[in-house]
PDB file of C-alpha atoms in Angstrom:
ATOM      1  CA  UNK A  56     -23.984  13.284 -28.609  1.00 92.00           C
ATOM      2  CA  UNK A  57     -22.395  14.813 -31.667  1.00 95.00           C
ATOM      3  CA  UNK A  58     -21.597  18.465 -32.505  1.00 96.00           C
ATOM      4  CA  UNK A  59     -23.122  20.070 -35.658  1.00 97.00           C
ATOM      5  CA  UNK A  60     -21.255  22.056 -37.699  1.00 96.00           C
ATOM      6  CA  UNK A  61     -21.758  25.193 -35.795  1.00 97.00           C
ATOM      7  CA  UNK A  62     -20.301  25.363 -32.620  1.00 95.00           C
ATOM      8  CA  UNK A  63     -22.882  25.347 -29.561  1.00 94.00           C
ATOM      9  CA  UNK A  64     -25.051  22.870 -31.658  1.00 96.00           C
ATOM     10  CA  UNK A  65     -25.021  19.421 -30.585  1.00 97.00           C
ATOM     11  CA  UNK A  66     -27.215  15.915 -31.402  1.00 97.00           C
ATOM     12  CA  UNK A  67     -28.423  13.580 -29.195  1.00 96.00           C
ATOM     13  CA  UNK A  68     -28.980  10.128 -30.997  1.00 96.00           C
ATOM     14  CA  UNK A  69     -30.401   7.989 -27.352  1.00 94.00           C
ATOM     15  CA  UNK A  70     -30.379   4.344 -27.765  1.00 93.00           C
ATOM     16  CA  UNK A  71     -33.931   3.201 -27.253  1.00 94.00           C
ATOM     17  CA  UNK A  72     -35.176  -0.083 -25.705  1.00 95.00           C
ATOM     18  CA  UNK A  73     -38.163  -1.452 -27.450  1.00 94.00           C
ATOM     19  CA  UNK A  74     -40.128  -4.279 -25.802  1.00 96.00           C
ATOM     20  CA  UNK A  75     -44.099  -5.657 -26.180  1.00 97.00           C
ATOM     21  CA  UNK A  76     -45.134  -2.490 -24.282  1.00 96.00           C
ATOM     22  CA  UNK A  77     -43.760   0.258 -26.154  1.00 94.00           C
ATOM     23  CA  UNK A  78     -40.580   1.688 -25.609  1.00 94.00           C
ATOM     24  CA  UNK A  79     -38.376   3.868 -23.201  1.00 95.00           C
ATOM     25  CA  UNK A  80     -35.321   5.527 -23.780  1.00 94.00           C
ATOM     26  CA  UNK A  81     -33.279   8.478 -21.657  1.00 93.00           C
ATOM     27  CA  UNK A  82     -34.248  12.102 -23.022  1.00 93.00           C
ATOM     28  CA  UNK A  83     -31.554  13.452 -21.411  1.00 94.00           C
ATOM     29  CA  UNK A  84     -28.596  13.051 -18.757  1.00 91.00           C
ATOM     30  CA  UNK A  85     -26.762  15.833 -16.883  1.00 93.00           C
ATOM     31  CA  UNK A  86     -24.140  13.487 -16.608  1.00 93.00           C
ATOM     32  CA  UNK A  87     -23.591  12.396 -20.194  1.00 90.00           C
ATOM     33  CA  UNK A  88     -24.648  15.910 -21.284  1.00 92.00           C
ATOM     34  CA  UNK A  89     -22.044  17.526 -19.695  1.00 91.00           C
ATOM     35  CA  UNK A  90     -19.039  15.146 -20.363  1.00 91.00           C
ATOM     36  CA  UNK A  91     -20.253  15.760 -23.877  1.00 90.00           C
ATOM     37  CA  UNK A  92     -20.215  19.410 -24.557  1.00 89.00           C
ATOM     38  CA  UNK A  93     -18.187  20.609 -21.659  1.00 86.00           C
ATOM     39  CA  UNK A  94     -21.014  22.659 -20.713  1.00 84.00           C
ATOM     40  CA  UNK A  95     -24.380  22.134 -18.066  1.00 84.00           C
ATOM     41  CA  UNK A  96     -27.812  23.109 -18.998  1.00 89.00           C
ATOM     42  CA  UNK A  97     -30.138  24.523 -15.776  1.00 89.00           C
ATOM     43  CA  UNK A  98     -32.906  23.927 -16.566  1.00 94.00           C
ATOM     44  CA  UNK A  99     -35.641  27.909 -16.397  1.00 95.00           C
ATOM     45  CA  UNK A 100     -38.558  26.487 -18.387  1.00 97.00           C
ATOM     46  CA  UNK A 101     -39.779  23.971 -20.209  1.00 97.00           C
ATOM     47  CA  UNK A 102     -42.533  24.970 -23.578  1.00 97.00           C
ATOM     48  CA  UNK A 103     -44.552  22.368 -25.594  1.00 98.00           C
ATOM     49  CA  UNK A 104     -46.096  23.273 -29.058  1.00 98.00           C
ATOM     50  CA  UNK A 105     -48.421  21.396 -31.312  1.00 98.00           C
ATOM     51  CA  UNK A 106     -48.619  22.394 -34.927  1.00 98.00           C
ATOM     52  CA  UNK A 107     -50.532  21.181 -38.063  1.00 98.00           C
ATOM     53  CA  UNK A 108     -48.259  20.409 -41.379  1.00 97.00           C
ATOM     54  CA  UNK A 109     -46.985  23.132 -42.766  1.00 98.00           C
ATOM     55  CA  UNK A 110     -46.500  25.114 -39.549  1.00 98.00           C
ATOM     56  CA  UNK A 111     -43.278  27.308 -39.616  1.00 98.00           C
ATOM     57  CA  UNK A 112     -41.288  28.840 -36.371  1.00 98.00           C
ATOM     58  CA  UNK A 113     -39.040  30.655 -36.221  1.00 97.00           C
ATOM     59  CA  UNK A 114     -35.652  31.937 -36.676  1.00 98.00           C
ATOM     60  CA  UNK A 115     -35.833  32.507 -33.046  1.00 98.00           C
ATOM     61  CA  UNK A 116     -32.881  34.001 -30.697  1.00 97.00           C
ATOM     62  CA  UNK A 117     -32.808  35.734 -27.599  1.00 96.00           C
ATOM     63  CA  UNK A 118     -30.556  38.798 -26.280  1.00 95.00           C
ATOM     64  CA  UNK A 119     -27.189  37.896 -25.000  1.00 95.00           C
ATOM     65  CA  UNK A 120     -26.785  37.984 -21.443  1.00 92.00           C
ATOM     66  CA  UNK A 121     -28.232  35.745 -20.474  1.00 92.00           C
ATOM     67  CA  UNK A 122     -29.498  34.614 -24.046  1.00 92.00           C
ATOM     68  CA  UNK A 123     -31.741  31.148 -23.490  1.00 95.00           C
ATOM     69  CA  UNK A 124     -30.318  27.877 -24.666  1.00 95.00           C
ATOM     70  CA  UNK A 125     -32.408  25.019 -25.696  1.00 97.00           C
ATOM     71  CA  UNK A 126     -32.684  21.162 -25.855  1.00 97.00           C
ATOM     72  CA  UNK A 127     -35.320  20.242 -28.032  1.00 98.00           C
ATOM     73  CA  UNK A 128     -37.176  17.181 -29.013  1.00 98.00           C
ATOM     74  CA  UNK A 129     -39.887  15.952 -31.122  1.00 98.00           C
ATOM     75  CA  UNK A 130     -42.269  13.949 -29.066  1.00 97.00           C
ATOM     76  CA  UNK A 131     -44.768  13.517 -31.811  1.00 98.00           C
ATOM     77  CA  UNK A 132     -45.338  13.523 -35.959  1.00 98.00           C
ATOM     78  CA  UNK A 133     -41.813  15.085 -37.449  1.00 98.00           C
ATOM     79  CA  UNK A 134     -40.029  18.850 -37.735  1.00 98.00           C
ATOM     80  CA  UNK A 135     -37.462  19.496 -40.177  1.00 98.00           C
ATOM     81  CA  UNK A 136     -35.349  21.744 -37.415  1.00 98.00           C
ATOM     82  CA  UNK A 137     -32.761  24.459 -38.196  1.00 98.00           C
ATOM     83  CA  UNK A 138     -29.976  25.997 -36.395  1.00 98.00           C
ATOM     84  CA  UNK A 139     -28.583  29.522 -37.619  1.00 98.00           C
ATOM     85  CA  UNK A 140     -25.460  30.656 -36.277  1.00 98.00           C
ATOM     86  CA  UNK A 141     -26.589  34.640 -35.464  1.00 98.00           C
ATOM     87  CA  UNK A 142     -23.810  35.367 -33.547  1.00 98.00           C
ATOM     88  CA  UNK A 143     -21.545  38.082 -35.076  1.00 97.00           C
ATOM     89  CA  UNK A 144     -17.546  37.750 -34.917  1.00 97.00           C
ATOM     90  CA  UNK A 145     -18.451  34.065 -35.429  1.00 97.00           C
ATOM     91  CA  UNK A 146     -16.844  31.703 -38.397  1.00 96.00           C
ATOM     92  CA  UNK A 147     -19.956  30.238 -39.007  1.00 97.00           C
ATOM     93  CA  UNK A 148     -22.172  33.716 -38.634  1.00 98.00           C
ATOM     94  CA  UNK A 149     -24.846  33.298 -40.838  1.00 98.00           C
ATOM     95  CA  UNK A 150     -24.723  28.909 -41.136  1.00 98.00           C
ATOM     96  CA  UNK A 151     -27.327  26.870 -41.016  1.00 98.00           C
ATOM     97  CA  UNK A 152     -27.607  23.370 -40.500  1.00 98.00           C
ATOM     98  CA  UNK A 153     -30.848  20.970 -40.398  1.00 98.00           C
ATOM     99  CA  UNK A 154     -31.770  17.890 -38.691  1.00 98.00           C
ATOM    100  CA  UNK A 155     -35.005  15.814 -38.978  1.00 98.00           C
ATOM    101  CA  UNK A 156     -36.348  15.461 -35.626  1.00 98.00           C
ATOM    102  CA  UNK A 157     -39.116  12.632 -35.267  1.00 98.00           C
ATOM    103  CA  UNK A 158     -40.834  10.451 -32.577  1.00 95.00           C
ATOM    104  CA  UNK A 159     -39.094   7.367 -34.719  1.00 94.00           C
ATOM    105  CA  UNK A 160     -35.172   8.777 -34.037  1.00 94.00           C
ATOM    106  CA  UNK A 161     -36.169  10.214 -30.783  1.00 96.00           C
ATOM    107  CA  UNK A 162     -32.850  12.481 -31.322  1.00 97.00           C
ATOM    108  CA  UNK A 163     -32.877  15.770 -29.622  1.00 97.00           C
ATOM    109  CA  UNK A 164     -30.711  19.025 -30.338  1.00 98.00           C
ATOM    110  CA  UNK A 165     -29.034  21.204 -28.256  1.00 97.00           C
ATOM    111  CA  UNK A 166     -28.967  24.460 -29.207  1.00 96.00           C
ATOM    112  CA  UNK A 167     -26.494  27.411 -27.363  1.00 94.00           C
ATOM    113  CA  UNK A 168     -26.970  30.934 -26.103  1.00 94.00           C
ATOM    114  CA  UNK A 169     -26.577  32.730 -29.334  1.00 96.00           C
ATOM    115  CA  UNK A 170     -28.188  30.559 -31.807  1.00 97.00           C
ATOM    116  CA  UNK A 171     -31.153  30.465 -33.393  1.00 98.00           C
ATOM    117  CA  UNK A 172     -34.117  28.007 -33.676  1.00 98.00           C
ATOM    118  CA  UNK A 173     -36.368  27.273 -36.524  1.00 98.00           C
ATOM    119  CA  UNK A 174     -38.523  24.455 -37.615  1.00 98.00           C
ATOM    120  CA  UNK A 175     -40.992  23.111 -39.986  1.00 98.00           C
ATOM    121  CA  UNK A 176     -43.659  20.766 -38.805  1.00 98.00           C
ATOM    122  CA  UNK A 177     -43.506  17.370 -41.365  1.00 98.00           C
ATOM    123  CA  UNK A 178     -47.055  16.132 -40.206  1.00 97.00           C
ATOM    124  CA  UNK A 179     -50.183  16.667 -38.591  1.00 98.00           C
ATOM    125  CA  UNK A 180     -50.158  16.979 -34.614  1.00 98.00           C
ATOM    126  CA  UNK A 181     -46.567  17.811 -34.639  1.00 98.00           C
ATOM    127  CA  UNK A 182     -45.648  18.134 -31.177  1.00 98.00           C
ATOM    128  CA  UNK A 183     -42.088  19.783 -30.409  1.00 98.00           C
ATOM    129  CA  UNK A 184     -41.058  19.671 -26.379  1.00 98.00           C
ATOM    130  CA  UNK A 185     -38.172  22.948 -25.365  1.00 95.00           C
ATOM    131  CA  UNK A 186     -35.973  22.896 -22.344  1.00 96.00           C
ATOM    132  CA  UNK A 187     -35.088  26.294 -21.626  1.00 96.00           C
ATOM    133  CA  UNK A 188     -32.370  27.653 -19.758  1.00 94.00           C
ATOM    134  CA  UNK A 189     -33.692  31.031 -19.388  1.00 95.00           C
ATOM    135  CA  UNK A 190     -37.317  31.913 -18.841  1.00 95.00           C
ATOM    136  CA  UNK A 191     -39.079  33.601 -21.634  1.00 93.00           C
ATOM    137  CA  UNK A 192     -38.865  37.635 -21.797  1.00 94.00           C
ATOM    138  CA  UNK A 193     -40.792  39.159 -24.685  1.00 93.00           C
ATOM    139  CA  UNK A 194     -38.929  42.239 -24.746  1.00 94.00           C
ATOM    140  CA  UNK A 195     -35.691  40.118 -24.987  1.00 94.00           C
ATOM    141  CA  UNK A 196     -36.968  38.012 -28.025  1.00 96.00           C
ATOM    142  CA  UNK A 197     -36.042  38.691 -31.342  1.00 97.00           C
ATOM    143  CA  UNK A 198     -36.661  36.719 -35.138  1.00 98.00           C
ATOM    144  CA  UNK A 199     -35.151  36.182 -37.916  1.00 98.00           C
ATOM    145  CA  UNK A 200     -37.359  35.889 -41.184  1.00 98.00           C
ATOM    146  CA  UNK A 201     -37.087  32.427 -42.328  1.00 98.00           C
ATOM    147  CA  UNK A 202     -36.974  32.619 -45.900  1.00 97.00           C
ATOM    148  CA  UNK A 203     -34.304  35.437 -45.760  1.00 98.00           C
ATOM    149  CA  UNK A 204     -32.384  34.360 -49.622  1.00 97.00           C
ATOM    150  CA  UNK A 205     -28.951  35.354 -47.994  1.00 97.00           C
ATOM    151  CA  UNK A 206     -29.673  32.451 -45.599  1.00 98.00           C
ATOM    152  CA  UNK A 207     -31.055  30.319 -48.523  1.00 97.00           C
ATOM    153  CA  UNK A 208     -32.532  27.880 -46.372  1.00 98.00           C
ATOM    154  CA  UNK A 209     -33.495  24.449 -48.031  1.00 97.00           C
ATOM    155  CA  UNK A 210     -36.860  23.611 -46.735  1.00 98.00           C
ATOM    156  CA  UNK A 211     -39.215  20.781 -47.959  1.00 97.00           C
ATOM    157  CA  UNK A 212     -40.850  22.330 -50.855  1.00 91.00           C
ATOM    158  CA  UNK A 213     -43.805  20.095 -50.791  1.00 92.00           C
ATOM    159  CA  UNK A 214     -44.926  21.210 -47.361  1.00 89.00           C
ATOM    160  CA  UNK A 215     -47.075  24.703 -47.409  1.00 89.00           C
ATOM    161  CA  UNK A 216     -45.727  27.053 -45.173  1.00 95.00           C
ATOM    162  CA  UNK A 217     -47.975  28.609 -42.625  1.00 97.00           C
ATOM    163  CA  UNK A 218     -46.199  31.545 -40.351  1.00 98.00           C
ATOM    164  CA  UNK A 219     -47.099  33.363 -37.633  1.00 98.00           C
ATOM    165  CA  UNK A 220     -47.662  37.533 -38.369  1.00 98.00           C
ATOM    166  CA  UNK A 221     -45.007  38.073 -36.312  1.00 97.00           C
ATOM    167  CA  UNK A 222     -42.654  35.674 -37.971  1.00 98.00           C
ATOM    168  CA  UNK A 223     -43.708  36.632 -41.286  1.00 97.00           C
ATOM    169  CA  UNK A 224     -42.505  40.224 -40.604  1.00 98.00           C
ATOM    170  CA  UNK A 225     -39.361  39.251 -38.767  1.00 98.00           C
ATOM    171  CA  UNK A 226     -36.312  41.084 -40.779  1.00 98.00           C
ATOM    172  CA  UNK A 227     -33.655  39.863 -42.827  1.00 98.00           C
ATOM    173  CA  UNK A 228     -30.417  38.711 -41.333  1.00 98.00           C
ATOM    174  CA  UNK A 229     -29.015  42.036 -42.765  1.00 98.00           C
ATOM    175  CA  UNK A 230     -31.551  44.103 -41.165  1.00 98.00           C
ATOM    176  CA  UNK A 231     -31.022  42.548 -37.883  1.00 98.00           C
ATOM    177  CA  UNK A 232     -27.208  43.084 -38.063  1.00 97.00           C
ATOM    178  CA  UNK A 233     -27.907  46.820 -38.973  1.00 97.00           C
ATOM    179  CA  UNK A 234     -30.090  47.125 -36.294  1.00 97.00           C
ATOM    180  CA  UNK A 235     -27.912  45.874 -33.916  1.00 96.00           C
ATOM    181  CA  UNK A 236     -29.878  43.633 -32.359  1.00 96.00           C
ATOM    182  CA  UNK A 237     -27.591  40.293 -33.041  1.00 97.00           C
ATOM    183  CA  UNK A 238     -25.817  38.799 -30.448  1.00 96.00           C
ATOM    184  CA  UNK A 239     -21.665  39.096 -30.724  1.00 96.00           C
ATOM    185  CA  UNK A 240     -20.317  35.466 -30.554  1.00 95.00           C
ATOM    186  CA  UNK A 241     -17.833  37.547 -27.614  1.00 94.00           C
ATOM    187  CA  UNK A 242     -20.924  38.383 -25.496  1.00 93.00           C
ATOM    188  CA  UNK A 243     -21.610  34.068 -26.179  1.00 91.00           C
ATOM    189  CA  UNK A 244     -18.598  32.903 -24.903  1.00 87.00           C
ATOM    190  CA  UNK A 245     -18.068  35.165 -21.715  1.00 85.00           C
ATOM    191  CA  UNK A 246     -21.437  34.412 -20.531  1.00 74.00           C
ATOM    192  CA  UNK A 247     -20.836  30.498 -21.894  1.00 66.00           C
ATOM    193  CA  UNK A 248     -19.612  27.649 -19.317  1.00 51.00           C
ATOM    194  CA  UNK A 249     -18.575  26.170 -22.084  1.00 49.00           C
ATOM    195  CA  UNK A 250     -14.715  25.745 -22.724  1.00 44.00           C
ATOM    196  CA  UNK A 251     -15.343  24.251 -25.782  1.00 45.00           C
ATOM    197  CA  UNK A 252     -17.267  27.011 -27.094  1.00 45.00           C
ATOM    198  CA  UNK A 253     -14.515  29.419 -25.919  1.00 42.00           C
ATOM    199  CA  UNK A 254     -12.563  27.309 -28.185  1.00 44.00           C
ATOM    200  CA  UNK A 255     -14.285  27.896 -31.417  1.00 42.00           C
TER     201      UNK A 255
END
C-alpha cells in the first residue's frame, strides 16, 4: 500500500498469482492494512454498483462523526476514481487526486472519514465493489457537484457523462463550505484511529 497525496488516501497494488485457471490474489488484509496506514477498517457494509460507460458518481462524503470510510475496488470493466480532500482546516482542502481502477491492476483505494469519492465508469458493465465502515444514512449523505471549475477535475473527455439528478444538482465546493455542511479535518482526526492522520 501507498499513500496518495492527500492524507487518509491510500493504494493497494496486490500481487496477483495467475495460473491455467484464472487467477487469485488477496483483496485485502487486516493485517497488512493496518501496519500500513496505522489505522483498522471495521467493516458496517459492503455496496456493489454496475454502471454503463459514461456513468458518473459522485463527489460523495458523509457527516463527520462517524463519517464512513471506504475501500474500494473495481471487480469488473474500468473507473477512472477520484478522491477530494473536503475536509476544512486541511492542507490539501479542496485536492484531488485520480487513480484508474480496473479488473487488470486489481488495485483498490482506501479512502478516510472525511474524503470524498467520485468515479467515472471507463466501459460497459463497470462493476465497482465498497467496503464501508459505517452503514449508509441518507440524511447524513451529502455531494459535491463533480464538474465544480474550482475543483477543475480532469476527466476523460471522450467518455459522455451520464449523472444521477441528484448528483447533477449537488452544489459547488463553495456552496457546501457556506452551507456548512463540510466536514472540519479536526472533527477527522479526533474521531480517526489513525496516528498518521493525526499527523498530517
Amino acid at each position: 500500500m501507498r499513500p496518495l497525496s492527500i492524507p487518509g488516501a491510500w493504494l493497494h497494488t496486490p500481487a496477483v498469482y495467475p495460473d491455467p485457471r484464472g487467477t487469485f490474489h488477496e483483496l485485502y488484509r487486516a493485517e497488512v492494512f493496518s501496519r500500513a496506514t496505522g489505522n483498522r477498517f471495521e467493516l458496517a457494509q459492503a455496496n456493489v454498483s454496475v454502471s454503463r460507460r459514461g456513468v458518473l458518481r459522485g463527489i460523495h462524503y458523509a457527516e463527520v462523526p462517524p463519517g464512513q470510510a471506504k475501500y474500494v475496488a473495481c471487480l469488473r470493466g474500468a473507473v477512472f476514481d477520484v478522491t477530494v480532500d473536503l475536509r476544512t482546516g486541511s492542507p490539501s482542502y479542496g485536492r484531488c487526486e485520480a487513480v484508474r481502477l480496473d479488473a487488470t491492476n486489481r488495485r483498490t483505494l482506501y479512502l478516510a472519514e472525511g474524503l470524498g469519492h467520485a468515479f467515472l465508469a471507463l466501459e460497459d458493465h463497470t462493476t465497482v465493489m465498497y467496503l464501508c465502515s459505517e452503514g449508509y444514512e441518507p440524511e447524513r449523505e451529502h455531494g459535491i457537484h463533480p464538474l465544480d471549475p474550482q475543483l477543475a477535475i480532469d476527466w476523460p473527455r471522450d467518455v459522455p457523462f451520464l449523472m444521477s439528478d441528484k448528483d447533477a444538482a449537488a452544489p459547488t465546493l463553495r456552496e457546501a463550505d457556506r452551507a456548512g455542511t463540510l466536514p472540519s479535518l479536526a472533527a477527522c482526526l479526533a474521531y480517526s484511529v489513525s496516528p498518521a492522520e493525526r499527523n498530517c
